[in-house]
Amino acid sequence: MSLNRLTIEAFRNIDSAQLLPGTGLNLIYGQNGSGKTSILEAIYFLGMGRSFRSHLSQRVIQTDAGMLTVFAALSQDNGDGKIGFRRYRNGDTEVKIDGCKVRRLSVLAETLPIQVITPESFSLLFEGPKSRRQFIDWGAFHAEPHFYQAWVNTRRILKQRNQLLRDGADYQNIQFWDRELVRYAEQVTEIRKAYVDSLNELLKGIIGEFLPQVSVKVSFTRGWDSKTDLAQLLEDQYQRDLSMGHTVSGPHKADLRLRVGILPAQDALSRGQLKLLVCALRIAQGKLLKQQTDKNSIYLVDDLPSELDADHRRLLLKQLTDTGAQIFVTAIEPTAIVDSLHQAPSRVFHVEHGRVTQVE
Ligand SMILES: Nc1ncnc2c1ncn2[C@@H]1O[C@H](COP(=O)(O)OP(=O)(O)OP(=O)(O)O)[C@@H](O)[C@H]1O
Ligand SMILES: [Mg+2]
């Protein structure tokens, strides 16, 4: 899976750009504010239908423009494809895959799996469990076709249950929903757990290479005590849930625990080490996807050189290129990447004031 043509229009400071990326590593360089991150963001839109920076996707539309467009021609194992994404200022979105309109954004993710690593990726470790849960669920979604429906059902029932709690419903009225909730929660949890187990197999080797001097342990927590039966727990915690107005324990509290010894990783590692750990997680996730579905992810690595010394840059670039996937990396100075690569990049693009040119 790779993009062989990318067109971006009215996207942040990019008026109009066309890139012909190579199948391997694509280097995008330019000064601060030139538009490097915006190019990665545009590719991310194609796979996720939203930005990795702003929660308000409309802000991404170029000032004074009515809509943004991102279009890509893909080469896949099963032939060539096309993805088009358009977002209007009023929020309307048009997505087309091979010329056909698509309604669910999850279809985009299936067509174009994307791994993004940005200086803000630390949020995967620092912020609350939500971003770590999203990380697990991305993998579970791709690994197991039943996951999505079970996850949608779990969310729907939890929402209903929480509404009943706020309405002060007695337990008999809630119990009916709990039976359903437990059924889907168990499916979701089983898939998540199996996913983290498989991920750990791959992760060990990569972490061992990136951080040989520390022992990082990655484990899954389901969102309630693993020795307790969820149905029983929901019943036992009814009074507490009622007073809180929401369901305190359950699959919506699942998490990925990252520990060094007894400490949480974010307290035990330096910033560069944390960046490498996040990279290891993303690379392992991409590799596992390839094993499980034979699909290659597209890697977007923003400001790759920052916070890494030359040796670790080399290690990271080697791990990335060894995946065989298409990679887009940005840097201010091209030498910071080129000097750390074993072979020349597939393509090099220079960005200046939103204009993109390919450098020979
Ligand atoms: N909606 C918008 N319309 C027009 N320009 C915008 C819009 N949103 C952001 N910009 C501008 O786009 C430019 C490109 O930003 P971008 O983050 O892509 O730069 P960058 O090359 O990644 O810079 P850095 O090296 O500092 O990370 C910025 O100068 C920003 O002010
Ligand atoms: Mg940037």
Tab-separated table of C-alpha atoms and ligand atoms in Angstrom:
chain	number	residue	atom	x	y	z
A	1	MET	CA	0.000	0.000	0.000
A	2	SER	CA	1.461	3.344	-0.996
A	3	LEU	CA	0.438	6.721	-2.336
A	4	ASN	CA	1.863	7.363	-5.769
A	5	ARG	CA	0.206	10.707	-6.352
A	6	LEU	CA	-0.997	13.201	-3.783
A	7	THR	CA	-2.904	16.402	-4.501
A	8	ILE	CA	-3.592	18.957	-1.756
A	9	GLU	CA	-5.733	22.066	-2.217
A	10	ALA	CA	-6.614	24.938	0.138
A	11	PHE	CA	-5.111	23.092	3.098
A	12	ARG	CA	-3.608	25.478	5.699
A	13	ASN	CA	-0.916	27.500	3.873
A	14	ILE	CA	-0.879	25.094	0.914
A	15	ASP	CA	-2.783	26.668	-1.926
A	16	SER	CA	-2.241	23.793	-4.301
A	17	ALA	CA	0.420	21.093	-4.344
A	18	GLN	CA	1.029	17.899	-6.202
A	19	LEU	CA	3.537	15.296	-5.010
A	20	LEU	CA	4.646	12.056	-6.642
A	21	PRO	CA	5.958	10.161	-3.594
A	22	GLY	CA	8.240	7.149	-3.827
A	23	THR	CA	7.336	3.776	-2.314
A	24	GLY	CA	10.050	4.029	0.363
A	25	LEU	CA	11.157	6.973	2.482
A	26	ASN	CA	9.986	10.431	1.428
A	27	LEU	CA	11.799	13.337	3.014
A	28	ILE	CA	9.999	16.662	3.329
A	29	TYR	CA	12.107	19.582	4.491
A	30	GLY	CA	11.749	23.323	4.877
A	31	GLN	CA	11.857	26.208	7.321
A	32	ASN	CA	9.527	26.762	10.259
A	33	GLY	CA	6.035	27.551	9.061
A	34	SER	CA	6.717	26.398	5.488
A	35	GLY	CA	3.993	23.708	5.485
A	36	LYS	CA	5.760	20.406	6.306
A	37	THR	CA	3.416	19.280	9.065
A	38	SER	CA	0.477	20.380	6.926
A	39	ILE	CA	1.444	17.832	4.253
A	40	LEU	CA	1.451	15.025	6.843
A	41	GLU	CA	-1.815	16.329	8.208
A	42	ALA	CA	-3.349	16.196	4.718
A	43	ILE	CA	-2.313	12.542	4.320
A	44	TYR	CA	-3.740	11.810	7.773
A	45	PHE	CA	-7.070	13.295	6.662
A	46	LEU	CA	-7.222	10.701	3.888
A	47	GLY	CA	-6.878	7.855	6.364
A	48	MET	CA	-8.713	9.244	9.382
A	49	GLY	CA	-11.033	11.964	8.087
A	50	ARG	CA	-9.732	14.413	10.676
A	51	SER	CA	-6.631	16.246	11.804
A	52	PHE	CA	-4.058	15.052	14.324
A	53	ARG	CA	-3.588	18.658	15.428
A	54	SER	CA	-6.832	20.545	15.662
A	55	HIS	CA	-10.117	19.147	16.906
A	56	LEU	CA	-11.809	21.680	14.674
A	57	SER	CA	-11.249	20.365	11.187
A	58	GLN	CA	-12.666	23.530	9.639
A	59	ARG	CA	-9.625	25.482	10.909
A	60	VAL	CA	-7.497	23.465	8.547
A	61	ILE	CA	-9.280	24.909	5.508
A	62	GLN	CA	-7.195	27.700	4.048
A	63	THR	CA	-8.296	31.149	5.168
A	64	ASP	CA	-10.643	32.603	2.509
A	65	ALA	CA	-11.241	29.217	0.834
A	66	GLY	CA	-14.638	27.517	0.974
A	67	MET	CA	-13.340	23.933	1.127
A	68	LEU	CA	-10.229	21.813	1.238
A	69	THR	CA	-9.460	18.855	-1.007
A	70	VAL	CA	-7.018	15.999	-0.598
A	71	PHE	CA	-6.770	13.371	-3.275
A	72	ALA	CA	-4.478	10.377	-3.649
A	73	ALA	CA	-3.852	7.680	-6.195
A	74	LEU	CA	-2.856	4.469	-4.386
A	75	SER	CA	-1.144	1.330	-5.426
A	76	GLN	CA	-2.406	-1.667	-3.486
A	77	ASP	CA	-1.815	-5.391	-3.782
A	78	ASN	CA	-5.203	-5.800	-5.380
A	79	GLY	CA	-4.616	-3.091	-7.997
A	80	ASP	CA	-4.719	0.679	-8.092
A	81	GLY	CA	-7.160	2.835	-6.173
A	82	LYS	CA	-8.188	6.405	-5.525
A	83	ILE	CA	-9.246	8.237	-2.398
A	84	GLY	CA	-10.698	11.735	-2.400
A	85	PHE	CA	-11.591	13.804	0.637
A	86	ARG	CA	-13.306	17.184	0.640
A	87	ARG	CA	-14.368	19.234	3.643
A	88	TYR	CA	-16.538	22.343	3.361
A	89	ARG	CA	-16.549	25.258	5.743
A	90	ASN	CA	-20.017	24.363	7.019
A	91	GLY	CA	-18.605	20.984	8.119
A	92	ASP	CA	-19.991	18.904	5.264
A	93	THR	CA	-17.627	16.176	4.199
A	94	GLU	CA	-17.391	14.215	0.977
A	95	VAL	CA	-15.368	11.040	0.820
A	96	LYS	CA	-14.941	8.993	-2.319
A	97	ILE	CA	-13.103	5.730	-2.729
A	98	ASP	CA	-12.604	4.683	-6.343
A	99	GLY	CA	-15.245	7.207	-7.372
A	100	CYS	CA	-17.944	5.853	-5.018
A	101	LYS	CA	-19.268	7.942	-2.132
A	102	VAL	CA	-18.475	6.559	1.319
A	103	ARG	CA	-20.595	7.360	4.364
A	104	ARG	CA	-18.668	5.792	7.243
A	105	LEU	CA	-15.248	7.212	7.975
A	106	SER	CA	-14.154	3.804	9.310
A	107	VAL	CA	-13.975	2.679	5.673
A	108	LEU	CA	-11.170	5.195	5.178
A	109	ALA	CA	-9.156	3.687	8.023
A	110	GLU	CA	-9.574	0.249	6.502
A	111	THR	CA	-8.391	1.459	3.114
A	112	LEU	CA	-5.488	3.538	4.352
A	113	PRO	CA	-3.966	2.498	7.693
A	114	ILE	CA	-1.812	5.315	9.019
A	115	GLN	CA	0.744	5.474	11.817
A	116	VAL	CA	1.560	8.977	12.936
A	117	ILE	CA	4.450	10.041	15.152
A	118	THR	CA	4.612	13.731	16.023
A	119	PRO	CA	6.295	15.664	18.807
A	120	GLU	CA	2.815	15.620	20.384
A	121	SER	CA	2.720	11.805	20.276
A	122	PHE	CA	3.896	11.917	23.850
A	123	SER	CA	0.256	12.383	24.653
A	124	LEU	CA	-0.043	8.645	24.056
A	125	LEU	CA	1.878	8.218	27.288
A	126	PHE	CA	1.038	11.342	29.264
A	127	GLU	CA	-2.594	12.116	28.744
A	128	GLY	CA	-5.357	10.130	30.336
A	129	PRO	CA	-6.035	6.584	29.160
A	130	LYS	CA	-8.144	7.726	26.208
A	131	SER	CA	-5.293	8.034	23.723
A	132	ARG	CA	-3.777	4.732	24.844
A	133	ARG	CA	-7.160	3.055	24.503
A	134	GLN	CA	-7.473	4.523	21.001
A	135	PHE	CA	-4.086	3.027	20.222
A	136	ILE	CA	-5.233	-0.459	21.294
A	137	ASP	CA	-8.537	-0.067	19.491
A	138	TRP	CA	-6.876	0.974	16.237
A	139	GLY	CA	-5.077	-2.358	16.267
A	140	ALA	CA	-8.073	-4.359	17.448
A	141	PHE	CA	-10.198	-2.773	14.717
A	142	HIS	CA	-7.788	-3.889	12.007
A	143	ALA	CA	-6.992	-7.266	13.543
A	144	GLU	CA	-10.512	-8.524	14.101
A	145	PRO	CA	-13.502	-7.747	11.844
A	146	HIS	CA	-16.038	-8.285	14.709
A	147	PHE	CA	-14.375	-5.721	16.912
A	148	TYR	CA	-15.963	-2.630	15.398
A	149	GLN	CA	-19.560	-3.785	15.864
A	150	ALA	CA	-18.937	-5.048	19.401
A	151	TRP	CA	-17.272	-1.742	20.261
A	152	VAL	CA	-20.109	0.330	18.743
A	153	ASN	CA	-22.651	-1.732	20.718
A	154	THR	CA	-20.694	-1.363	23.951
A	155	ARG	CA	-20.621	2.409	23.556
A	156	ARG	CA	-24.296	2.595	22.693
A	157	ILE	CA	-25.363	0.523	25.707
A	158	LEU	CA	-23.087	2.408	28.083
A	159	LYS	CA	-24.638	5.654	26.917
A	160	GLN	CA	-28.118	4.290	27.574
A	161	ARG	CA	-27.070	2.893	30.941
A	162	ASN	CA	-25.599	6.234	31.997
A	163	GLN	CA	-28.789	8.014	30.969
A	164	LEU	CA	-30.807	5.579	33.105
A	165	LEU	CA	-28.466	6.213	36.046
A	166	ARG	CA	-28.960	9.966	35.686
A	167	ASP	CA	-32.719	9.392	35.552
A	168	GLY	CA	-32.422	7.489	38.850
A	169	ALA	CA	-33.682	4.194	37.415
A	170	ASP	CA	-33.806	1.253	39.821
A	171	TYR	CA	-31.533	-1.703	39.263
A	172	GLN	CA	-34.189	-3.937	37.741
A	173	ASN	CA	-34.484	-1.534	34.825
A	174	ILE	CA	-30.756	-1.400	34.374
A	175	GLN	CA	-30.131	-5.125	34.687
A	176	PHE	CA	-31.616	-5.786	31.259
A	177	TRP	CA	-28.988	-3.510	29.681
A	178	ASP	CA	-26.226	-4.973	31.811
A	179	ARG	CA	-26.729	-8.413	30.284
A	180	GLU	CA	-26.187	-6.919	26.826
A	181	LEU	CA	-23.319	-4.783	28.037
A	182	VAL	CA	-21.474	-7.741	29.546
A	183	ARG	CA	-21.854	-9.738	26.342
A	184	TYR	CA	-20.266	-7.047	24.147
A	185	ALA	CA	-17.767	-5.931	26.783
A	186	GLU	CA	-16.383	-9.449	26.938
A	187	GLN	CA	-15.989	-9.577	23.158
A	188	VAL	CA	-14.253	-6.190	23.106
A	189	THR	CA	-11.980	-7.131	26.003
A	190	GLU	CA	-10.991	-10.486	24.558
A	191	ILE	CA	-9.992	-8.906	21.245
A	192	ARG	CA	-8.122	-6.068	22.964
A	193	LYS	CA	-6.239	-8.461	25.201
A	194	ALA	CA	-5.262	-10.780	22.359
A	195	TYR	CA	-4.126	-7.752	20.405
A	196	VAL	CA	-1.852	-6.447	23.157
A	197	ASP	CA	-0.413	-9.956	23.633
A	198	SER	CA	0.515	-10.190	19.948
A	199	LEU	CA	1.848	-6.646	19.965
A	200	ASN	CA	4.109	-7.426	22.907
A	201	GLU	CA	5.830	-10.174	20.940
A	202	LEU	CA	6.978	-7.660	18.321
A	203	LEU	CA	7.518	-4.827	20.733
A	204	LYS	CA	10.134	-6.638	22.801
A	205	GLY	CA	12.629	-6.767	19.936
A	206	ILE	CA	12.150	-3.132	18.926
A	207	ILE	CA	12.315	-1.779	22.481
A	208	GLY	CA	15.376	-3.938	23.076
A	209	GLU	CA	17.079	-2.194	20.187
A	210	PHE	CA	15.933	1.350	21.006
A	211	LEU	CA	16.310	1.198	24.787
A	212	PRO	CA	18.671	-1.675	25.586
A	213	GLN	CA	19.517	-0.345	29.046
A	214	VAL	CA	15.969	-0.209	30.433
A	215	SER	CA	13.335	-2.840	30.840
A	216	VAL	CA	9.931	-1.579	29.741
A	217	LYS	CA	6.838	-3.610	30.508
A	218	VAL	CA	3.697	-3.102	28.457
A	219	SER	CA	0.477	-4.615	29.722
A	220	PHE	CA	-3.262	-4.400	29.183
A	221	THR	CA	-5.779	-3.512	31.860
A	222	ARG	CA	-9.397	-4.255	31.020
A	223	GLY	CA	-11.148	-1.496	32.962
A	224	TRP	CA	-12.300	-3.562	35.908
A	225	ASP	CA	-10.645	-6.014	38.274
A	226	SER	CA	-9.728	-9.060	36.202
A	227	LYS	CA	-10.720	-11.458	38.986
A	228	THR	CA	-14.221	-10.046	39.186
A	229	ASP	CA	-17.149	-11.026	37.028
A	230	LEU	CA	-18.384	-7.896	35.216
A	231	ALA	CA	-22.105	-8.669	35.644
A	232	GLN	CA	-21.619	-9.077	39.393
A	233	LEU	CA	-19.498	-5.962	39.590
A	234	LEU	CA	-22.089	-3.842	37.773
A	235	GLU	CA	-24.721	-5.050	40.193
A	236	ASP	CA	-22.506	-4.469	43.257
A	237	GLN	CA	-21.534	-0.983	42.091
A	238	TYR	CA	-25.054	0.109	41.185
A	239	GLN	CA	-25.420	2.452	44.190
A	240	ARG	CA	-22.068	4.040	43.515
A	241	ASP	CA	-22.798	4.414	39.779
A	242	LEU	CA	-26.156	5.941	40.663
A	243	SER	CA	-24.578	8.576	42.873
A	244	MET	CA	-21.882	9.341	40.287
A	245	GLY	CA	-24.401	9.453	37.434
A	246	HIS	CA	-22.270	7.214	35.241
A	247	THR	CA	-20.769	3.728	35.048
A	248	VAL	CA	-17.514	3.746	36.974
A	249	SER	CA	-15.944	0.446	35.839
A	250	GLY	CA	-16.066	-1.341	32.523
A	251	PRO	CA	-14.424	-1.668	29.115
A	252	HIS	CA	-14.557	2.127	28.684
A	253	LYS	CA	-11.798	2.306	31.313
A	254	ALA	CA	-9.400	-0.100	29.592
A	255	ASP	CA	-5.793	1.046	29.379
A	256	LEU	CA	-2.329	0.211	28.197
A	257	ARG	CA	0.164	0.298	31.061
A	258	LEU	CA	3.723	1.253	30.287
A	259	ARG	CA	6.103	0.686	33.178
A	260	VAL	CA	9.816	0.758	33.853
A	261	GLY	CA	10.288	-1.263	37.007
A	262	ILE	CA	7.593	0.002	39.343
A	263	LEU	CA	7.377	3.480	37.801
A	264	PRO	CA	5.107	4.672	35.002
A	265	ALA	CA	7.246	5.088	31.858
A	266	GLN	CA	6.695	8.855	31.722
A	267	ASP	CA	8.314	9.245	35.156
A	268	ALA	CA	11.224	6.928	34.475
A	269	LEU	CA	12.374	7.867	30.968
A	270	SER	CA	13.977	10.938	29.395
A	271	ARG	CA	12.198	12.831	26.611
A	272	GLY	CA	14.288	11.215	23.888
A	273	GLN	CA	13.670	7.781	25.420
A	274	LEU	CA	9.937	8.484	25.575
A	275	LYS	CA	9.955	9.476	21.928
A	276	LEU	CA	11.699	6.194	21.081
A	277	LEU	CA	9.151	4.263	23.124
A	278	VAL	CA	6.258	5.878	21.257
A	279	CYS	CA	8.044	5.131	17.962
A	280	ALA	CA	8.523	1.511	19.042
A	281	LEU	CA	4.789	1.203	19.793
A	282	ARG	CA	3.830	2.633	16.397
A	283	ILE	CA	6.351	0.552	14.477
A	284	ALA	CA	5.256	-2.625	16.268
A	285	GLN	CA	1.646	-1.781	15.485
A	286	GLY	CA	2.438	-1.327	11.791
A	287	LYS	CA	4.427	-4.562	11.687
A	288	LEU	CA	1.655	-6.500	13.401
A	289	LEU	CA	-0.904	-5.165	10.938
A	290	LYS	CA	1.298	-6.397	8.098
A	291	GLN	CA	1.510	-9.851	9.736
A	292	GLN	CA	-2.189	-10.070	10.457
A	293	THR	CA	-3.707	-8.585	7.317
A	294	ASP	CA	-0.807	-8.236	4.889
A	295	LYS	CA	-1.549	-4.497	4.720
A	296	ASN	CA	1.258	-2.004	5.068
A	297	SER	CA	0.625	1.143	7.065
A	298	ILE	CA	1.812	4.520	5.893
A	299	TYR	CA	4.133	6.121	8.452
A	300	LEU	CA	4.054	9.856	9.040
A	301	VAL	CA	6.905	11.057	11.234
A	302	ASP	CA	6.884	14.770	11.951
A	303	ASP	CA	10.139	16.427	12.918
A	304	LEU	CA	11.947	13.100	13.160
A	305	PRO	CA	15.366	14.463	14.211
A	306	SER	CA	14.116	16.437	17.207
A	307	GLU	CA	15.239	15.145	20.626
A	308	LEU	CA	17.230	12.252	19.130
A	309	ASP	CA	20.998	11.915	18.910
A	310	ALA	CA	22.650	10.705	15.697
A	311	ASP	CA	22.803	7.041	16.789
A	312	HIS	CA	19.162	6.922	17.742
A	313	ARG	CA	18.139	8.709	14.546
A	314	ARG	CA	19.965	6.008	12.622
A	315	LEU	CA	18.308	3.239	14.641
A	316	LEU	CA	14.860	4.725	14.219
A	317	LEU	CA	15.264	5.285	10.483
A	318	LYS	CA	16.544	1.741	10.075
A	319	GLN	CA	13.568	0.262	11.942
A	320	LEU	CA	11.212	2.385	9.871
A	321	THR	CA	12.733	1.528	6.498
A	322	ASP	CA	12.952	-2.175	7.450
A	323	THR	CA	9.146	-2.267	7.651
A	324	GLY	CA	9.098	-1.944	3.857
A	325	ALA	CA	6.280	0.576	4.224
A	326	GLN	CA	5.924	3.983	2.636
A	327	ILE	CA	7.239	6.636	4.998
A	328	PHE	CA	6.942	10.415	5.089
A	329	VAL	CA	9.356	12.193	7.395
A	330	THR	CA	9.795	15.900	7.925
A	331	ALA	CA	12.819	17.839	9.097
A	332	ILE	CA	14.022	21.416	8.965
A	333	GLU	CA	17.462	20.454	7.657
A	334	PRO	CA	17.602	17.592	5.126
A	335	THR	CA	21.067	16.509	6.265
A	336	ALA	CA	19.649	15.586	9.691
A	337	ILE	CA	17.887	12.709	7.909
A	338	VAL	CA	20.096	11.991	4.905
A	339	ASP	CA	23.224	11.607	7.057
A	340	SER	CA	21.460	8.986	9.189
A	341	LEU	CA	20.148	6.836	6.332
A	342	HIS	CA	21.815	3.728	4.957
A	343	GLN	CA	20.609	4.559	1.464
A	344	ALA	CA	19.333	7.674	-0.290
A	345	PRO	CA	15.677	8.609	0.322
A	346	SER	CA	13.162	7.570	-2.345
A	347	ARG	CA	12.156	11.188	-2.903
A	348	VAL	CA	13.007	14.554	-1.406
A	349	PHE	CA	10.571	17.471	-1.323
A	350	HIS	CA	11.313	21.036	-0.381
A	351	VAL	CA	8.527	23.188	1.048
A	352	GLU	CA	8.610	26.962	1.022
A	353	HIS	CA	5.646	29.192	1.913
A	354	GLY	CA	3.247	26.341	1.146
A	355	ARG	CA	4.814	25.551	-2.250
A	356	VAL	CA	6.167	22.029	-2.650
A	357	THR	CA	8.887	21.103	-5.129
A	358	GLN	CA	10.616	17.787	-5.702
A	359	VAL	CA	14.383	17.976	-5.335
A	360	GLU	CA	16.538	15.793	-7.576
B	1	LIG	N1	-6.263	27.726	7.888
B	1	LIG	C1	-5.100	28.230	7.504
B	1	LIG	N2	-5.008	29.006	6.395
B	1	LIG	C2	-3.835	29.503	5.987
B	1	LIG	N3	-2.664	29.284	6.614
B	1	LIG	C3	-2.682	28.528	7.715
B	1	LIG	C4	-3.892	27.959	8.219
B	1	LIG	N4	-3.610	27.239	9.328
B	1	LIG	C5	-2.287	27.357	9.511
B	1	LIG	N5	-1.714	28.126	8.547
B	1	LIG	C6	-0.290	28.463	8.366
B	1	LIG	O1	0.325	27.375	7.726
B	1	LIG	C7	1.730	27.426	7.932
B	1	LIG	C8	2.311	26.053	7.868
B	1	LIG	O2	2.278	25.405	9.117
B	1	LIG	P1	3.005	24.014	9.367
B	1	LIG	O3	2.686	23.675	10.739
B	1	LIG	O4	2.658	23.052	8.308
B	1	LIG	O5	4.545	24.411	9.213
B	1	LIG	P2	5.841	23.517	9.420
B	1	LIG	O6	6.625	23.575	8.132
B	1	LIG	O7	5.475	22.177	9.921
B	1	LIG	O8	6.630	24.355	10.525
B	1	LIG	P3	7.529	23.887	11.801
B	1	LIG	O9	8.903	23.589	11.261
B	1	LIG	O10	7.549	25.105	12.646
B	1	LIG	O11	6.871	22.742	12.430
B	1	LIG	C9	1.913	28.223	9.209
B	1	LIG	O12	2.664	29.360	8.902
B	1	LIG	C10	0.506	28.586	9.638
B	1	LIG	O13	0.440	29.909	10.095
B	2	MG	MG	5.776	21.295	11.758
